[in-house]
XYZ file of C-alpha atoms in Angstrom:
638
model
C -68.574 11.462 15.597
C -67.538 13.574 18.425
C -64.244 14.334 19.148
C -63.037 11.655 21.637
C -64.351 8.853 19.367
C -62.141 10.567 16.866
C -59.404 10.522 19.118
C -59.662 6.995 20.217
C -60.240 5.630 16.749
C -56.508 7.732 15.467
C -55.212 5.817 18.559
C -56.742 2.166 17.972
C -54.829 2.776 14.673
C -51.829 3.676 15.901
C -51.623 0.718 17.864
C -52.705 -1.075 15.251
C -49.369 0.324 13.177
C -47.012 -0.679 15.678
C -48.323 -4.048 15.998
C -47.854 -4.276 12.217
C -44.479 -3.030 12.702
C -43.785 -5.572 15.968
C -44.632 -8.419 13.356
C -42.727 -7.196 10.983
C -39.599 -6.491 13.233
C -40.394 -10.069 14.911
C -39.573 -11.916 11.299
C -37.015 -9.561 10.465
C -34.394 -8.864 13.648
C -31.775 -7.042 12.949
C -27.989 -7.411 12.846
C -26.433 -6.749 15.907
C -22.993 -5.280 14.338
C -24.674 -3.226 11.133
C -28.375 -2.678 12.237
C -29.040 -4.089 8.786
C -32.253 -6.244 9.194
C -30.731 -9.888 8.281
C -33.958 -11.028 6.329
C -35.686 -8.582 4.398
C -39.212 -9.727 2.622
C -38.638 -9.997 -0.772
C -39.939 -12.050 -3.403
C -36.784 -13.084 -5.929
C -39.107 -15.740 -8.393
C -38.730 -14.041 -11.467
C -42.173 -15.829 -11.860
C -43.550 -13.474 -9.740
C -41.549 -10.535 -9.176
C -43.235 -7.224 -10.257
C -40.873 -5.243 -12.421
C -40.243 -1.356 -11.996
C -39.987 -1.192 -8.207
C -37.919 0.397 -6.047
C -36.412 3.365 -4.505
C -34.397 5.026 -6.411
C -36.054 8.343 -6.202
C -39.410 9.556 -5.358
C -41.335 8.932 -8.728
C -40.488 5.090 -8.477
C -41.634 4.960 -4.875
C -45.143 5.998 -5.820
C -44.880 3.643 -8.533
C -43.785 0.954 -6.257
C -47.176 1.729 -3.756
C -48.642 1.737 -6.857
C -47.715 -1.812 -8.500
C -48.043 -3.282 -5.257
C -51.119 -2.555 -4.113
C -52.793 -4.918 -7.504
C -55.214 -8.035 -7.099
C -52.651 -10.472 -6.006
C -49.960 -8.693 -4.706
C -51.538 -6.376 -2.156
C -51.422 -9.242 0.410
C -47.647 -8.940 0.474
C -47.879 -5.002 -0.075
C -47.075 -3.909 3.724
C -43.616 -6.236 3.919
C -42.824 -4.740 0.801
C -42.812 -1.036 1.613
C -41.172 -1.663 4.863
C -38.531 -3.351 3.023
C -37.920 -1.168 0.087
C -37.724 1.686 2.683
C -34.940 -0.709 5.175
C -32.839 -0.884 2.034
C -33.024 2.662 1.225
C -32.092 3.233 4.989
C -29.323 0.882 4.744
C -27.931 1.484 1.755
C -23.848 2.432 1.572
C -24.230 4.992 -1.440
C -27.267 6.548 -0.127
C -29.075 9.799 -2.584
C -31.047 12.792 -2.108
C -33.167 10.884 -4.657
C -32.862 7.747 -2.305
C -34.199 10.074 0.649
C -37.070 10.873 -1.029
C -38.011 7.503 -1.704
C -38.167 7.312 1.913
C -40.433 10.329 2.500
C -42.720 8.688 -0.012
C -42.645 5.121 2.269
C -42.916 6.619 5.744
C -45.954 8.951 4.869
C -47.307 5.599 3.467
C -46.548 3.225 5.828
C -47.838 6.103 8.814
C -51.046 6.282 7.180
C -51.399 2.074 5.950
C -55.024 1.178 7.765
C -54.984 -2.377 8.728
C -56.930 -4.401 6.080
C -59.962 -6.697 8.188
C -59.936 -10.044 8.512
C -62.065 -10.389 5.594
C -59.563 -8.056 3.471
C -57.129 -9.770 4.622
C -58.634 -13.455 3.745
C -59.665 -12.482 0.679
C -56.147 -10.563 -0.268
C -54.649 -13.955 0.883
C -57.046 -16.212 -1.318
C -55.712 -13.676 -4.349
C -52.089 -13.855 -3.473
C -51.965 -17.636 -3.663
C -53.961 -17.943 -6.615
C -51.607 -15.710 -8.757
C -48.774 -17.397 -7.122
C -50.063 -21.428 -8.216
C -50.846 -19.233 -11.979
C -47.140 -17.815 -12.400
C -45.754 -20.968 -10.713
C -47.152 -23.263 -13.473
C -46.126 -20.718 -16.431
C -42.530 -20.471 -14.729
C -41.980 -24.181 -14.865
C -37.840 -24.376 -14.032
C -38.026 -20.757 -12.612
C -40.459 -21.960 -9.586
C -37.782 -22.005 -6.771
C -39.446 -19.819 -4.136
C -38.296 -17.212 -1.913
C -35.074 -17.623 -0.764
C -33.159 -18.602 -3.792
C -29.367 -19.979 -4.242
C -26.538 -17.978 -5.477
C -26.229 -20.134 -8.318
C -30.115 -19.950 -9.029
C -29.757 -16.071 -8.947
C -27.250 -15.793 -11.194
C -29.093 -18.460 -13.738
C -32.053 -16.174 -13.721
C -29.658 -12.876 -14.702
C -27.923 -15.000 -17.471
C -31.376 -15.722 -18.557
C -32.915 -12.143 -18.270
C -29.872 -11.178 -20.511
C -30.632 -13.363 -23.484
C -34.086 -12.801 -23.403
C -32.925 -9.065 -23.525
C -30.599 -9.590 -26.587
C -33.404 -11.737 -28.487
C -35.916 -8.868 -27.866
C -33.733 -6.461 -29.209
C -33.410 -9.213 -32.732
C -37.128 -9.908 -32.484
C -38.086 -6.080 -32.755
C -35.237 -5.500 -35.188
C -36.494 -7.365 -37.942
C -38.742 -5.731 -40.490
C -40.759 -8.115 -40.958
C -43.203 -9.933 -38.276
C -41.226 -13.046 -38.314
C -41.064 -15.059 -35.332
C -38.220 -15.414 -32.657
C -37.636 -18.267 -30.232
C -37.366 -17.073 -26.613
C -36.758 -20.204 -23.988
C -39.316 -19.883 -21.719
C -36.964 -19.499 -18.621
C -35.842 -16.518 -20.134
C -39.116 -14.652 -20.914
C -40.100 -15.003 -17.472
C -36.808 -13.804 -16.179
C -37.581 -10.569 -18.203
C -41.115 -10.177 -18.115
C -41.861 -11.285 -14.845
C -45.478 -12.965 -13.676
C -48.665 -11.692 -14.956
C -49.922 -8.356 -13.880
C -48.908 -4.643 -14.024
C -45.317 -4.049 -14.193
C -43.266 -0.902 -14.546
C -42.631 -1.580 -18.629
C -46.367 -1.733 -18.840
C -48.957 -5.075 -18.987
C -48.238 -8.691 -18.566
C -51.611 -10.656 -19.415
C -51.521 -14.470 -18.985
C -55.016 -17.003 -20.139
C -56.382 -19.603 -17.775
C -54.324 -22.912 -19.222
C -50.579 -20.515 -18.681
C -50.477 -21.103 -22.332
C -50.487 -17.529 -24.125
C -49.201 -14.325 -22.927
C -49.169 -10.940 -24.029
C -46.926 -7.918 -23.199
C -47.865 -4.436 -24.177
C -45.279 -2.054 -23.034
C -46.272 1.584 -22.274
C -43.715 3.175 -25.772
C -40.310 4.328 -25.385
C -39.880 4.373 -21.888
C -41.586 0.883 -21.214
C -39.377 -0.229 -23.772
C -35.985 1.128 -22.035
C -37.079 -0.240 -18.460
C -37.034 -3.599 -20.645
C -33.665 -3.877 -22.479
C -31.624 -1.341 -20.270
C -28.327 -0.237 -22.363
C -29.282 -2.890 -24.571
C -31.671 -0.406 -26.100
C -28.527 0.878 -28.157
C -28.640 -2.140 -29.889
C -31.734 -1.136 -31.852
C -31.724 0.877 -34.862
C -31.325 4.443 -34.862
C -34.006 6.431 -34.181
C -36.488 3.382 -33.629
C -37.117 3.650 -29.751
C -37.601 7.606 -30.069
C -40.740 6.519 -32.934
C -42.287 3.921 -30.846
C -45.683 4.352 -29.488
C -46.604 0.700 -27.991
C -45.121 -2.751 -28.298
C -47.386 -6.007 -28.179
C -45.663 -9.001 -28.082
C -47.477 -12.180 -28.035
C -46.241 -15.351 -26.533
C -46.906 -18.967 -27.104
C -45.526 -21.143 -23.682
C -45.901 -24.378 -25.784
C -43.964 -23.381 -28.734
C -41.560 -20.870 -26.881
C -42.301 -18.398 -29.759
C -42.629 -14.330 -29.771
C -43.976 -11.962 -32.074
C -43.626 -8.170 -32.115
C -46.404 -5.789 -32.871
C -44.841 -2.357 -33.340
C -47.317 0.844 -33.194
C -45.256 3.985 -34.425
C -45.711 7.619 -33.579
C -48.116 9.341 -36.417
C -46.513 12.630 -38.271
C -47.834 15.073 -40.139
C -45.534 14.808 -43.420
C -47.973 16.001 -45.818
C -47.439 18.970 -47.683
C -49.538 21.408 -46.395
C -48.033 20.811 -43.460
C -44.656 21.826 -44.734
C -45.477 24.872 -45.999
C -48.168 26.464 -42.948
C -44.360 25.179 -40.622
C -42.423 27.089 -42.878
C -44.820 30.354 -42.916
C -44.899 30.015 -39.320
C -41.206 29.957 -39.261
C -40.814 32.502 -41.167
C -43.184 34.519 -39.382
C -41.654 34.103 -35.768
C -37.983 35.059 -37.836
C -39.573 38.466 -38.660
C -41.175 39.440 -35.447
C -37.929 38.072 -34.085
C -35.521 40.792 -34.997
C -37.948 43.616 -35.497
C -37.026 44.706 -32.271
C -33.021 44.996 -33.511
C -34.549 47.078 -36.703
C -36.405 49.545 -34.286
C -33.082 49.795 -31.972
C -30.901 50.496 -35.289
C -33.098 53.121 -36.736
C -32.901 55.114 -33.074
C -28.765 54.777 -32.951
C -28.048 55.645 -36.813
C -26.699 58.901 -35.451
C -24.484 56.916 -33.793
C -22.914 54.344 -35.982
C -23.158 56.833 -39.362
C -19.964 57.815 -38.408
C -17.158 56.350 -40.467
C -13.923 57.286 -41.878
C -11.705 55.508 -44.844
C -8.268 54.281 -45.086
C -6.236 56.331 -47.673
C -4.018 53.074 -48.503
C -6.193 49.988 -48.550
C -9.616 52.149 -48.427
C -10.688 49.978 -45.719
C -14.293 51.690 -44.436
C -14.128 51.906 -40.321
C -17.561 52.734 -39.456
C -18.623 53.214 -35.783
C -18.061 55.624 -32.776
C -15.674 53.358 -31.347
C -13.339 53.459 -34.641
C -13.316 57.060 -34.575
C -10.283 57.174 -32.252
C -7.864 54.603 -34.076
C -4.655 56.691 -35.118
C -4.119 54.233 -38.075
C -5.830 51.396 -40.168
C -7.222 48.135 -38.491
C -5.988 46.347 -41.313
C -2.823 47.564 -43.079
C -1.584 48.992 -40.124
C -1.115 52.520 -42.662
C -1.708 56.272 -40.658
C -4.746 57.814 -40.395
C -3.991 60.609 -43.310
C -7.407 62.434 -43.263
C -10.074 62.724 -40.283
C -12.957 64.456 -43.128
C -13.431 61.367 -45.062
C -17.168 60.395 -43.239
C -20.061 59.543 -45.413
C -23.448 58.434 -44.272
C -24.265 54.995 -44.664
C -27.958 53.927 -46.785
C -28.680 51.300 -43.957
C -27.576 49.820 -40.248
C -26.504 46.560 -39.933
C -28.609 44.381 -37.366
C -24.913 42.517 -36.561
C -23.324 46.035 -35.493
C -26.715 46.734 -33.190
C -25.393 44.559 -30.760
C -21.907 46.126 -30.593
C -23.644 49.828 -30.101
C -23.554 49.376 -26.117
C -20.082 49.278 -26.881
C -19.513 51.799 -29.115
C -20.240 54.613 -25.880
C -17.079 53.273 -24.521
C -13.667 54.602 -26.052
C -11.588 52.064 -27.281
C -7.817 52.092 -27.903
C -6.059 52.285 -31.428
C -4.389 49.342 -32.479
C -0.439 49.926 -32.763
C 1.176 49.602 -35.624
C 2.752 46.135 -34.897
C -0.866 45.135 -34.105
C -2.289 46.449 -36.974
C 0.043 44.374 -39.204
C -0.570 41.240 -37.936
C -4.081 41.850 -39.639
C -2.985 41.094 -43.224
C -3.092 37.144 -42.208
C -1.626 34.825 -45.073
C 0.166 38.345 -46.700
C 2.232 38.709 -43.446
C 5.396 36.890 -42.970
C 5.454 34.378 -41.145
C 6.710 34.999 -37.088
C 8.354 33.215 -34.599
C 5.459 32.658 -32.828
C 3.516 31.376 -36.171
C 6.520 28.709 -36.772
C 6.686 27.794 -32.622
C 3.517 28.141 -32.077
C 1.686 29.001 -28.666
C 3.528 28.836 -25.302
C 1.462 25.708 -23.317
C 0.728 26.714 -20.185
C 1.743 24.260 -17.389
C -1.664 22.910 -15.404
C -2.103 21.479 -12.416
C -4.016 18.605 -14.216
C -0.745 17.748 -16.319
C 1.669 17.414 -13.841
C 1.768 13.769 -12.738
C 0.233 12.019 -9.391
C 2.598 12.127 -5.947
C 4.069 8.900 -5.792
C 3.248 6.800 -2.256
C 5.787 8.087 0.068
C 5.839 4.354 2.126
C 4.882 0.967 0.915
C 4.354 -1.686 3.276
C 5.207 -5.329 2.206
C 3.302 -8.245 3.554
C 3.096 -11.606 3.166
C 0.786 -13.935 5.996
C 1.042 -17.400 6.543
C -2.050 -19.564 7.685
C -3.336 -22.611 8.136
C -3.610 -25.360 5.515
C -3.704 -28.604 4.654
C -2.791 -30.929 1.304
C -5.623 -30.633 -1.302
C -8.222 -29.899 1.585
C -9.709 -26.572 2.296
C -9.573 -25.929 5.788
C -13.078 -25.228 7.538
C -14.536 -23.175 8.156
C -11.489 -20.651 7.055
C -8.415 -20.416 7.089
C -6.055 -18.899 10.232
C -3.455 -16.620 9.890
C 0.125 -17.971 11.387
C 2.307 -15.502 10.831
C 1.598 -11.798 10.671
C 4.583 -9.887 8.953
C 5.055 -6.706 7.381
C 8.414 -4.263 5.833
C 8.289 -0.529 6.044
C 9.947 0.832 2.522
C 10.849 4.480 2.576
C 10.732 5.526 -1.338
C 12.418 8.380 -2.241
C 12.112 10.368 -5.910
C 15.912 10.777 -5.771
C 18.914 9.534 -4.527
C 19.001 8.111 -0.974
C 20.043 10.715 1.736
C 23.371 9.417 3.152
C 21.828 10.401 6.581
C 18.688 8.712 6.214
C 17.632 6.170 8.577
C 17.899 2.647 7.753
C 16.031 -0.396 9.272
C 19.484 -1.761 11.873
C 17.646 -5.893 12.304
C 19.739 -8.157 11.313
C 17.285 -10.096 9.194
C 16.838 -7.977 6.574
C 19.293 -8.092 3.346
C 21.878 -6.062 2.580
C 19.639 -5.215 -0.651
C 17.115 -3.379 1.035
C 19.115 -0.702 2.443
C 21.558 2.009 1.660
C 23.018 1.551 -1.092
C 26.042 4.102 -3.200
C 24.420 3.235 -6.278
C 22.845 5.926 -8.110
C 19.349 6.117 -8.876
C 17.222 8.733 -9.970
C 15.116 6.919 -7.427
C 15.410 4.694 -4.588
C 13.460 2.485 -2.140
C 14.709 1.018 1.678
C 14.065 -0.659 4.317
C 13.068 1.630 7.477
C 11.062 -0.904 9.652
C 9.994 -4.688 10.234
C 7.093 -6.526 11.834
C 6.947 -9.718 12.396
C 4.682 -12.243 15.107
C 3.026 -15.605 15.248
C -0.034 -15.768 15.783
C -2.010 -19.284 17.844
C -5.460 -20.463 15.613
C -8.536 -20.715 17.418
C -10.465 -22.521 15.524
C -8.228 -25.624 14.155
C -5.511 -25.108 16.874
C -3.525 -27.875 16.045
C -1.121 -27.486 13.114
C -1.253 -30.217 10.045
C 1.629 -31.879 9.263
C 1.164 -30.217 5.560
C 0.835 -26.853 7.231
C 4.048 -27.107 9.554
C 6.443 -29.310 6.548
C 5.384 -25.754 4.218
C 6.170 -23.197 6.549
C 8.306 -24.540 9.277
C 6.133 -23.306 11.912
C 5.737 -25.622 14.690
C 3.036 -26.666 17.159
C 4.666 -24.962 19.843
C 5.518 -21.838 18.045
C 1.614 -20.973 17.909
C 0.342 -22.441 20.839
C 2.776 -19.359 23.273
C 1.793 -16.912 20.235
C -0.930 -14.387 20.753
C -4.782 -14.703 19.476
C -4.967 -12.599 16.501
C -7.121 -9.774 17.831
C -4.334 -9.481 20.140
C -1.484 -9.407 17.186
C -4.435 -6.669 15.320
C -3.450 -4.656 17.880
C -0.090 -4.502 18.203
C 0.347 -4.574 14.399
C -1.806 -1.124 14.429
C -0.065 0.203 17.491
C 3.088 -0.366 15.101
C 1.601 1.372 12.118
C 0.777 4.369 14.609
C 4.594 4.479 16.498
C 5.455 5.376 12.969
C 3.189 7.746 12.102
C 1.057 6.263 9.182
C -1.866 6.345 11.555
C -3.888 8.496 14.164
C -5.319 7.371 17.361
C -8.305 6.793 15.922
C -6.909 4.451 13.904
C -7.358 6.333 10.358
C -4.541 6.322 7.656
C -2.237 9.380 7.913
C -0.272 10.487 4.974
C 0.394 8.744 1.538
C 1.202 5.104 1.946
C -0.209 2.027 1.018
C 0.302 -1.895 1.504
C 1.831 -4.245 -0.998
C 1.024 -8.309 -1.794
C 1.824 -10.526 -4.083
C -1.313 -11.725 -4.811
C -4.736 -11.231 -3.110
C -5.224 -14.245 -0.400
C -3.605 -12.419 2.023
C -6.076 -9.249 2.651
C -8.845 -10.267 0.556
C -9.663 -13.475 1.286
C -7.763 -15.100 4.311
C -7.360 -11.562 7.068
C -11.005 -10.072 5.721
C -12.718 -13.702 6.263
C -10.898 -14.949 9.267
C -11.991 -11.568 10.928
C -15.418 -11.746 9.826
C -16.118 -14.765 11.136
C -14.739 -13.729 15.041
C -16.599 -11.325 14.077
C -13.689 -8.682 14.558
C -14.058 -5.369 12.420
C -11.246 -5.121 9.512
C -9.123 -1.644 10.159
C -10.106 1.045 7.795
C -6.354 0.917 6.517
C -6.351 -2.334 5.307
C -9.328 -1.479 2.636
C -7.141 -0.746 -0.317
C -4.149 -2.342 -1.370
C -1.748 -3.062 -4.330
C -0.873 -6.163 -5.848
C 2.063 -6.591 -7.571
C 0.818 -9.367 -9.859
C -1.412 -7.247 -11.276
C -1.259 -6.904 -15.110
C -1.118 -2.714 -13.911
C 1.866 -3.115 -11.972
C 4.208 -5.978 -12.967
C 3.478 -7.087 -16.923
C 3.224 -2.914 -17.552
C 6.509 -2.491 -15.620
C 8.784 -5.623 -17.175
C 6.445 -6.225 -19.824
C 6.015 -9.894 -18.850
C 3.731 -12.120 -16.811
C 5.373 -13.152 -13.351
C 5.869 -17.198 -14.013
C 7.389 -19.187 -12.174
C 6.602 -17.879 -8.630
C 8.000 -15.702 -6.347
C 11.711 -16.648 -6.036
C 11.989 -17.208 -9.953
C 10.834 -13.296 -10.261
C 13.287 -12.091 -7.645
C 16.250 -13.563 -9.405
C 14.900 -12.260 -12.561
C 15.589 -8.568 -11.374
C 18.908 -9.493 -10.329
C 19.014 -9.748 -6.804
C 19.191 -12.945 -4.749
C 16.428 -14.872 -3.057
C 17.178 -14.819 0.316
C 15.922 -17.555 2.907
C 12.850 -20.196 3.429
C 10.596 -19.876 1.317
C 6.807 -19.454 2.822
C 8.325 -18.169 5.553
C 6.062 -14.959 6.090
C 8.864 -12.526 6.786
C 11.433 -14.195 4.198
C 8.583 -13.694 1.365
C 7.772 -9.965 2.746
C 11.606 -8.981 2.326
C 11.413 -10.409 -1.091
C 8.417 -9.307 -2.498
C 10.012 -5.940 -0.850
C 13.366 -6.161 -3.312
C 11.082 -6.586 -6.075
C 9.261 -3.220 -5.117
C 12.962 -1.862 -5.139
C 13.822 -2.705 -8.285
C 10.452 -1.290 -9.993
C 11.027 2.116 -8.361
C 15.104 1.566 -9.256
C 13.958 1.263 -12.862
C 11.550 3.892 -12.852
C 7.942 2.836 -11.761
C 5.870 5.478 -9.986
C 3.610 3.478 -7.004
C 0.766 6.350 -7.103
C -2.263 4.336 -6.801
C -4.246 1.014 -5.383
C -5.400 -1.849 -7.651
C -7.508 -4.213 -5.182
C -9.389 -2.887 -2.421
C -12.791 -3.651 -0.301
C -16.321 -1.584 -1.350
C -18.651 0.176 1.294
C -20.052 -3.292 1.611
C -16.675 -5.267 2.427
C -16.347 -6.630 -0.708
C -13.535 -6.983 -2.795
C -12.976 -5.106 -6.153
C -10.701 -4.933 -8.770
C -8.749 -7.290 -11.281
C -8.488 -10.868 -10.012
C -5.532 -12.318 -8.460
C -3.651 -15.167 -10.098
């Protein structure tokens, strides 16, 4: 072949590739607002899914080429790669590991030769044969490609019980039979056909299958950290596992091949020789480096009290005994010594540099139990103060809010909810008393509770700011009469209100004036918002905005809620019944105004967060917040 044919066969290929990868983009388009592709190929029938794939790191992306590229799966091999390696791209905790799982896919996927359309019939002919074989062994688990949420988690319900039966089917000792539904072997073992655990083997009629996994590690890519659950020191002995299947019965047995030792005892004794061989060649370099320094450590001298021997060059200087403490009476006491010690030979570096007698005080702390006792031995040690012990910076603002949105009576409004009314109350908190200079919030709306106060505290919370503005729905524009009876806020309050992008902005223009964010809009200093309750971030601001597609601020990702069992049943050591007014009162002050009005609520949830840090209760951290992916975490709201 000459060197243009070369040339223009490398480029046919090419083109080739990128018509691959225009197919592949074609079925897969991304989304506009992530660059996340919005349906990536994958295959989520536990019937058929191939276990051990991924990208977690580079030895399970060759693995993944690997298990993909088998009669039956191949046909689907070149969506596969491209999607393993879009999720790696993609993916919001992204590795080193994860990176060079993606190596591993681009080098593939830049050298994948188009199969012909032969290959490519014939790969096709092979794919839906094993899918019609693992559909009729899956029975209930058949549902296809794009499963439901509540068919997804079914399957991981059912790929944990087969995991604990496993785990009671290879702990028995005796080859007794264990019934595994047949939903839930599949769930674990996946369709017939090499899997990361090992070998899935399934006859003709889908009556009969056999596993072997590939010993200890097949076995832990099976049960996961249910592996613990085995007896000690079984997984570490296993060579193979068969287990044999019957589809009609829904039966398993275990066929457990352990690790051969040598326990006989011949062995024993050539391991001990050979032990004891390696011990003396060992330290026969220490016996060669004593017998050159014996000039040096044959120097010695006694103690004319306790006749305590001090042998070494680097005792030779002490002025009076390590041990009793008594003077050094004669300097001519020195006697050779028959043999050198192979612990000193490591000191004899040392022993060239001069070391400084002990003092007499020293020297008497020696006798140990003899002595009596000291201060220090009935105080013990001074603790040293760390920066680890002292305790977390409490928030230095808290901001209270409490939205309002649409609703109606015992109907969920579609396709979510609208916010109403977008409040918020700046409190100051202060680890000691209030500065009579400090700078309370002057509106008129807020209580008399929330601000200075001649009380003292040994700490304090006030009011230093409000928020407060309607905002008009978009979506269901017109109020219900449920919505506008619960929060007396009327049609025509909304409808000369602001959109809530609009509102977004101002509220973060706000947050900024007062210096708890930059211009870029990220969180400055140590402050954090307060709820009572999770609807009002988690679910009705975060899903409103999602779907006008309107990004969420970056300081609205982490939050605290004061029902938490963290916050409030830790605090007062009881579980806040009986709603928001009834746990106002409780505290002592006075529920002021409406209730479900957005600003009322705000100012008291906000003398509630006054009375906590009144009483003692350090705000340091979050408990509910949103993950890399927008989701919520933490405990769930009541």
């Amino acid at each position: 072949m000459s060197a243009g044919d070369g040339t223009s066969a490398a480029h046919a290929g090419a083109q080739i590739r990128d018509l691959d990868r225009a197919e592949w983009d074609r079925h897969h388009s991304p989304n506009p607002s992530t660059g996340i592709p919005i349906a990536l190929y994958t295959d989520e029938n536990p019937a058929t899914t191939i276990k051990g794939t991924g990208f977690r790191d580079r030895e399970m992306a060759e693995r993944t080429i690997v298990l993909t590229s088998q009669s039956g799966v191949r046909y689907k091999q070149y969506w596969t790669i491209r999607a393993m390696r879009e999720r790696a791209a993609h993916h919001p905790s992204q590795t080193k590991s994860m990176r060079e799982a993606m190596e591993v896919f681009d080098d593939w996927i830049a050298s994948y030769q188009r199969p012909t359309a032969e290959e490519r019939r014939r790969q096709e002919e092979e794919w839906r044969r094993h899918r019609a074989l693992c559909d009729s062994a899956a029975n209930a688990h058949s549902y296809g490609k794009f499963p439901s949420e509540k068919e997804l988690i079914r399957a991981r319900d059912n790929t944990k019980e087969a995991r604990i039966l496993l785990v009671l089917l290879l702990s028995h000792h005796r080859p007794s039979p264990v019934k595994i539904p047949l939903s839930a072997f599949i769930a674990l073992f996946g369709g017939p056909g090499l899997h990361g655990y090992g070998k899935h083997d399934l006859n003709s009629e889908c009556s009969f299958s056999r596993i072997a996994t590939e010993g200890e590690r097949g076995l832990r890519e099976l049960l996961g950290h249910y592996v613990k659950r085995l007896p000690i020191g079984m997984v570490e002995t296993l060579k193979s596992v068969s287990i044999a299947y019957d589809h009609k019965e829904q039966m398993a047995t275990a066929t457990i091949e352990k690790k051969k030792h040598s326990n006989t005892l011949e062995h024993f004794w050539n391991g001990k020789k050979r032990v004891k061989i390696e011990c003396s060649d060992k330290y026969a370099h220490i016996k060669n480096c004593g017998q050159e320094r014996t000039d040096v450590s044959k120097q010695t001298w006694t103690c004319a009290t306790c006749t305590l021997r001090h042998e070494g060059a680097s005792k030779q200087r002490y002025t009076s005994c390590e041990l009793c403490g008594a003077a050094r009476v004669c300097l001519s006491d020195v006697s050779k010594t028959p043999f050198v010690s192979s612990a000193k030979v490591s000191l004899m570096e040392d022993a060239k540099m001069p070391s400084p007698s002990k003092s007499p005080r020293q020297a008497r702390s020696s006798w140990g139990c003899l002595r009596a006792p000291t201060k220090k031995d009935i105080v013990g040690p001074r603790k040293r103060q760390k920066g680890l012990d002292r305790p977390p910076p409490t928030f230095d603002y808290l901001v209270v809010l409490d939205f309002e949105w649409t609703a109606d009576n015992k109907r969920k409004m579609e396709p979510v909810a609208e916010i109403t009314q977008f409040p918020s109350v700046l409190m100051k908190l202060f680890d000691s008393e209030v500065p009579a200079n400090c700078v309370a919030c002057t509106d008129e709306r807020i209580s008399s509770d929330l601000k200075y106060s001649c009380k003292r505290t040994k700490s304090d919370a006030i009011c230093v700011a409000v928020f407060d503005a309607y905002v008009k729905p978009t979506i269901n524009p017109k109020l219900t009469d449920f919505s506008i009876e619960l929060t007396a806020i009327t049609q025509d309050m909304v409808d000369t209100a602001p959109t809530i992008d609009t509102v977004l902005h101002n509220y973060v223009t706000w947050l900024g004036s007062l210096g708890l964010l930059d211009s870029g809009g990220n969180q400055v200093g140590n402050w954090a918002f307060v709820t009572w309750g999770d609807c009002d971030i988690s679910r009705t601001l975060r899903m409103e905005l999602a779907h006008k597609s309107i990004d969420l601020p970056q300081c609205f990702h982490q939050w605290i809620n004061l029902k938490d069992a963290a916050i409030y049943r830790r605090h007062y050591g009881r579980e806040p019944k009986g709603g928001l007014r009834a746990c106002v009162e409780s505290t002592g002050f006075r529920f002021e105004g409406r209730a479900h009005n957005g600003l009322v609520d705000s100012i008291n949830t906000a003398k509630i967060v006054r009375h906590m840090v009144q009483t003692g209760f350090r705000f340091v951290r979050t408990t509910q917040g949103l993950d890399k992916n927008g989701l919520p975490f933490g405990a769930a709201s009541r």
